[in-house]
mmCIF file with all atom_site columns, C-alpha atoms in Angstrom:
data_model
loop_
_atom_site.group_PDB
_atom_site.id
_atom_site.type_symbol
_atom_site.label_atom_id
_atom_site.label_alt_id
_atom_site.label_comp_id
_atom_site.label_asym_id
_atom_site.label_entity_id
_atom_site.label_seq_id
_atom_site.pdbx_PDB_ins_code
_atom_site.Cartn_x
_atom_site.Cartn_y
_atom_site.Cartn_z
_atom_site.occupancy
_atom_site.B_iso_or_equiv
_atom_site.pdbx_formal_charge
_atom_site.auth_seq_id
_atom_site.auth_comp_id
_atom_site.auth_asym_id
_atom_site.auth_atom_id
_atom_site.pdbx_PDB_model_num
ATOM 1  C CA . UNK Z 1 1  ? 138.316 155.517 137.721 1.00 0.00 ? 1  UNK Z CA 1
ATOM 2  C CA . UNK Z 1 2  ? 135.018 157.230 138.911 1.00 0.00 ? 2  UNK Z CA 1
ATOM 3  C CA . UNK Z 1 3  ? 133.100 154.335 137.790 1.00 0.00 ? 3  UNK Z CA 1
ATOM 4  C CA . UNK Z 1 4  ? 135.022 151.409 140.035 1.00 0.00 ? 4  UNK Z CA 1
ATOM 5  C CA . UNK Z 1 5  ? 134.744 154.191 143.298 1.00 0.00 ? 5  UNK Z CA 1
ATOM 6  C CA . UNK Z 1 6  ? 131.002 154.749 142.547 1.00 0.00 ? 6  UNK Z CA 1
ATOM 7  C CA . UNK Z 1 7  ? 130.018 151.739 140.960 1.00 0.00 ? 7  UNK Z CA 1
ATOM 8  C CA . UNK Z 1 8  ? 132.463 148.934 142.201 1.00 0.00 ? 8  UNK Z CA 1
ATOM 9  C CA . UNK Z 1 9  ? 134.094 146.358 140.090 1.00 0.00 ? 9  UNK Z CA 1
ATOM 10 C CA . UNK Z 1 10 ? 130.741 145.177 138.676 1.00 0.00 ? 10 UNK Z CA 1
ATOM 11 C CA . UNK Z 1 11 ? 132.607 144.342 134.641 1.00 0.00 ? 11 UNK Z CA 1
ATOM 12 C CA . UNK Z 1 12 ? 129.643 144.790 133.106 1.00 0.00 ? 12 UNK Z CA 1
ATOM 13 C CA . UNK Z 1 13 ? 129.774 148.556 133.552 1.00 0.00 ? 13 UNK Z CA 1
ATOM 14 C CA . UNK Z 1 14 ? 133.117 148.763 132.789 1.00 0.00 ? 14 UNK Z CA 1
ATOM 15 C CA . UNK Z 1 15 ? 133.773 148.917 129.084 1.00 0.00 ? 15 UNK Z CA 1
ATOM 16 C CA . UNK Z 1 16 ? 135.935 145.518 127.768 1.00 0.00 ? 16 UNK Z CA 1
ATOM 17 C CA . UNK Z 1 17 ? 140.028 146.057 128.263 1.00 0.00 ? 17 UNK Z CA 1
ATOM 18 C CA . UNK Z 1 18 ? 141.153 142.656 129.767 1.00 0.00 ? 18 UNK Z CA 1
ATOM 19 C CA . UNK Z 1 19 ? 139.279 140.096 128.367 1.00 0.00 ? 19 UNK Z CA 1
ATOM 20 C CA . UNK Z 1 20 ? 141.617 137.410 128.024 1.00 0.00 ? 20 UNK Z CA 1
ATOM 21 C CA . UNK Z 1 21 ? 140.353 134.868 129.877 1.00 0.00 ? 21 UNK Z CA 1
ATOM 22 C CA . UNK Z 1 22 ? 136.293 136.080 129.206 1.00 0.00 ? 22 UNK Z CA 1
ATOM 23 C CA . UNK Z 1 23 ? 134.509 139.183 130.543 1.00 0.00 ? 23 UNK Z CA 1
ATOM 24 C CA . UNK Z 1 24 ? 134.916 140.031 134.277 1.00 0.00 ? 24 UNK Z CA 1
ATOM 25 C CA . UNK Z 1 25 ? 137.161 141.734 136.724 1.00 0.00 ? 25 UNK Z CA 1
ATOM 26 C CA . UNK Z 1 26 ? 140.703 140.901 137.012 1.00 0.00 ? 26 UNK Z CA 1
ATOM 27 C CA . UNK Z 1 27 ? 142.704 141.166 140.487 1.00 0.00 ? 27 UNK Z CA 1
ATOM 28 C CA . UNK Z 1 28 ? 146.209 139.717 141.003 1.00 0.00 ? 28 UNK Z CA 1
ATOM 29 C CA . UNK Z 1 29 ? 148.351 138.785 144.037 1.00 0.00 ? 29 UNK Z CA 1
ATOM 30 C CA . UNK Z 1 30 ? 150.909 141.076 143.460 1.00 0.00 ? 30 UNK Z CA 1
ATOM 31 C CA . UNK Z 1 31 ? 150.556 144.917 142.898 1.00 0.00 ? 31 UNK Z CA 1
ATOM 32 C CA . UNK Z 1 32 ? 153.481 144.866 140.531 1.00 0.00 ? 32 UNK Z CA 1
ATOM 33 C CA . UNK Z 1 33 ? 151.879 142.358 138.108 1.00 0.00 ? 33 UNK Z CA 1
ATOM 34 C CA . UNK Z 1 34 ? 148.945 144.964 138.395 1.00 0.00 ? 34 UNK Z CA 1
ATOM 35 C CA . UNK Z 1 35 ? 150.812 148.223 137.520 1.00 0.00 ? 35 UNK Z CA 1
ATOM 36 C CA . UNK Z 1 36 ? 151.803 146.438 134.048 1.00 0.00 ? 36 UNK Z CA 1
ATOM 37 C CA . UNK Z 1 37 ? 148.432 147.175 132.711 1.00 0.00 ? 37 UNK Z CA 1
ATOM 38 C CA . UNK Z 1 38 ? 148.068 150.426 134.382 1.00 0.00 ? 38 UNK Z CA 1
ATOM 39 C CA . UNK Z 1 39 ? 148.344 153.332 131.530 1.00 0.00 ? 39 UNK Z CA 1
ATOM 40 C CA . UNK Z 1 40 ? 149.159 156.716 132.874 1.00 0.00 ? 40 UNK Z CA 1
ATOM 41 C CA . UNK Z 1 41 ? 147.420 159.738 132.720 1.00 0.00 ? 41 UNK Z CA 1
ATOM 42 C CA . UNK Z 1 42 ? 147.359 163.358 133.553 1.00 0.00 ? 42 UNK Z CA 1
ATOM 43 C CA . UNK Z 1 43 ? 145.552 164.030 136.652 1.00 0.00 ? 43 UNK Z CA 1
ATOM 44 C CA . UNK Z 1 44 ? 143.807 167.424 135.762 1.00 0.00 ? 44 UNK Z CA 1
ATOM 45 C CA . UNK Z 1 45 ? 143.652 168.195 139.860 1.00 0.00 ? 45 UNK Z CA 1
ATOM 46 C CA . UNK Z 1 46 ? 147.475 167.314 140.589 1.00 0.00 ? 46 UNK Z CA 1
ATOM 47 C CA . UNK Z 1 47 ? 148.124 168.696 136.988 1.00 0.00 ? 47 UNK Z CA 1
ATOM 48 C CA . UNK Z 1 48 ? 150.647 166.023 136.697 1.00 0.00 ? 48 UNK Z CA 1
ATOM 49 C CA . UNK Z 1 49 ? 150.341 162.229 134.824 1.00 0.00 ? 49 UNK Z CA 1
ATOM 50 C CA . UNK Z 1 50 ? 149.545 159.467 137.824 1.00 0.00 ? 50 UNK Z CA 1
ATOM 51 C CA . UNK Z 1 51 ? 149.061 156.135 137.728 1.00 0.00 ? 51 UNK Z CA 1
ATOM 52 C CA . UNK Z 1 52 ? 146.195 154.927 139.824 1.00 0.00 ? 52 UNK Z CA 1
ATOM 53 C CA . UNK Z 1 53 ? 145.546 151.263 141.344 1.00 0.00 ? 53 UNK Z CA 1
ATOM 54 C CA . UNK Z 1 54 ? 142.925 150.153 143.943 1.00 0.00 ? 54 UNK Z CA 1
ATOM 55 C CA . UNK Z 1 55 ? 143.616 147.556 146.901 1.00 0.00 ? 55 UNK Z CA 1
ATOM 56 C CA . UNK Z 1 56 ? 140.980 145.200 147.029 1.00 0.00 ? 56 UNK Z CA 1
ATOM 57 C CA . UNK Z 1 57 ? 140.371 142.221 149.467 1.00 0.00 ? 57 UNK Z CA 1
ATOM 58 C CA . UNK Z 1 58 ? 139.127 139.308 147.227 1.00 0.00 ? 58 UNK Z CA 1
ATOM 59 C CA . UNK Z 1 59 ? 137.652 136.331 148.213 1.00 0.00 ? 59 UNK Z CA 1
ATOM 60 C CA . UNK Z 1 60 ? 138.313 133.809 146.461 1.00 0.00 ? 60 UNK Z CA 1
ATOM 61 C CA . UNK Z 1 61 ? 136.156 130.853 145.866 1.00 0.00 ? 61 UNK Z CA 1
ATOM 62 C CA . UNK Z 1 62 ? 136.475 127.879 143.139 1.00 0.00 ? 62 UNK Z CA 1
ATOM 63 C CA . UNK Z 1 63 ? 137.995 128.931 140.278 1.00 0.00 ? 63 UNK Z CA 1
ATOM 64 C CA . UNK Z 1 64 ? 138.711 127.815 136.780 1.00 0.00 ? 64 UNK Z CA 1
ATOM 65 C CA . UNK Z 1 65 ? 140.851 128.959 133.501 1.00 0.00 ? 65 UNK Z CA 1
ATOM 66 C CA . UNK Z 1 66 ? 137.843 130.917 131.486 1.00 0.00 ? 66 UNK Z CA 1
ATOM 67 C CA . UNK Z 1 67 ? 138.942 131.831 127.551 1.00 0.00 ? 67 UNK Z CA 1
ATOM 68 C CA . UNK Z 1 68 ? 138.047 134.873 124.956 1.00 0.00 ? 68 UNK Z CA 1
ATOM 69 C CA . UNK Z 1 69 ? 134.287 136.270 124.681 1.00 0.00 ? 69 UNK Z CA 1
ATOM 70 C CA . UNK Z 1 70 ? 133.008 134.162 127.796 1.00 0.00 ? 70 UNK Z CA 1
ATOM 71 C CA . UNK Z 1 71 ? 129.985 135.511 130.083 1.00 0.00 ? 71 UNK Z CA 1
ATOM 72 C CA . UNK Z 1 72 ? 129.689 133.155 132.524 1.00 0.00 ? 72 UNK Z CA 1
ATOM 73 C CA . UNK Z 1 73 ? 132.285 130.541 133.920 1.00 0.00 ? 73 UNK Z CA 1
ATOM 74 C CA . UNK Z 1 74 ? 132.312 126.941 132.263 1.00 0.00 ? 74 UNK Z CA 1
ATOM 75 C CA . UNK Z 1 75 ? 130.179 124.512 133.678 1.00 0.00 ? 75 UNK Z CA 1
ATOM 76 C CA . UNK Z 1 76 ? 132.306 122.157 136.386 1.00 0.00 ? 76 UNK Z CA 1
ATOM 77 C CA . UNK Z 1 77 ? 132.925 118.732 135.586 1.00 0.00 ? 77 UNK Z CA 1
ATOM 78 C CA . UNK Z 1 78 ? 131.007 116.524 138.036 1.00 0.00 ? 78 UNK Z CA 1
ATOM 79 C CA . UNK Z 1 79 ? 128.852 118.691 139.218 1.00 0.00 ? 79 UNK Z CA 1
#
């Protein structure tokens, strides 16, 4: 958690959980797809288990289905 806030969502600085579809950072449409993968945890300030999830505006750009232990995206056909 204090990594993303001081850091960002750079995944190389992040440790490995999701890497389904290769190494990087993982955003969805919906907030309740999201929350799946969100394990709780005791918030030693609230002294109380929280879930925590961050709202992100994304950008997206081209795009393409990536697979286990990749670094960088495929290479696009054509170009």
């Amino acid at each position: 958690l204090d990594g993303i806030i001081n850091e960002g969502t750079d995944f190389r600085l992040h440790g490995a959980n999701g890497t389904l579809y290769g190494d990087g950072s993982y955003f969805a449409a919906y907030s309740s797809y999201s929350a799946q993968f969100c394990p709780e945890a005791v918030d030693s300030r609230l002294n109380q288990m929280v879930k925590y999830m961050f709202l992100c505006a994304v950008k997206v750009g081209n795009y393409g289905k990536g697979s286990e232990g990749l670094r960088r995206p495929p290479n696009k056909p054509n170009g």
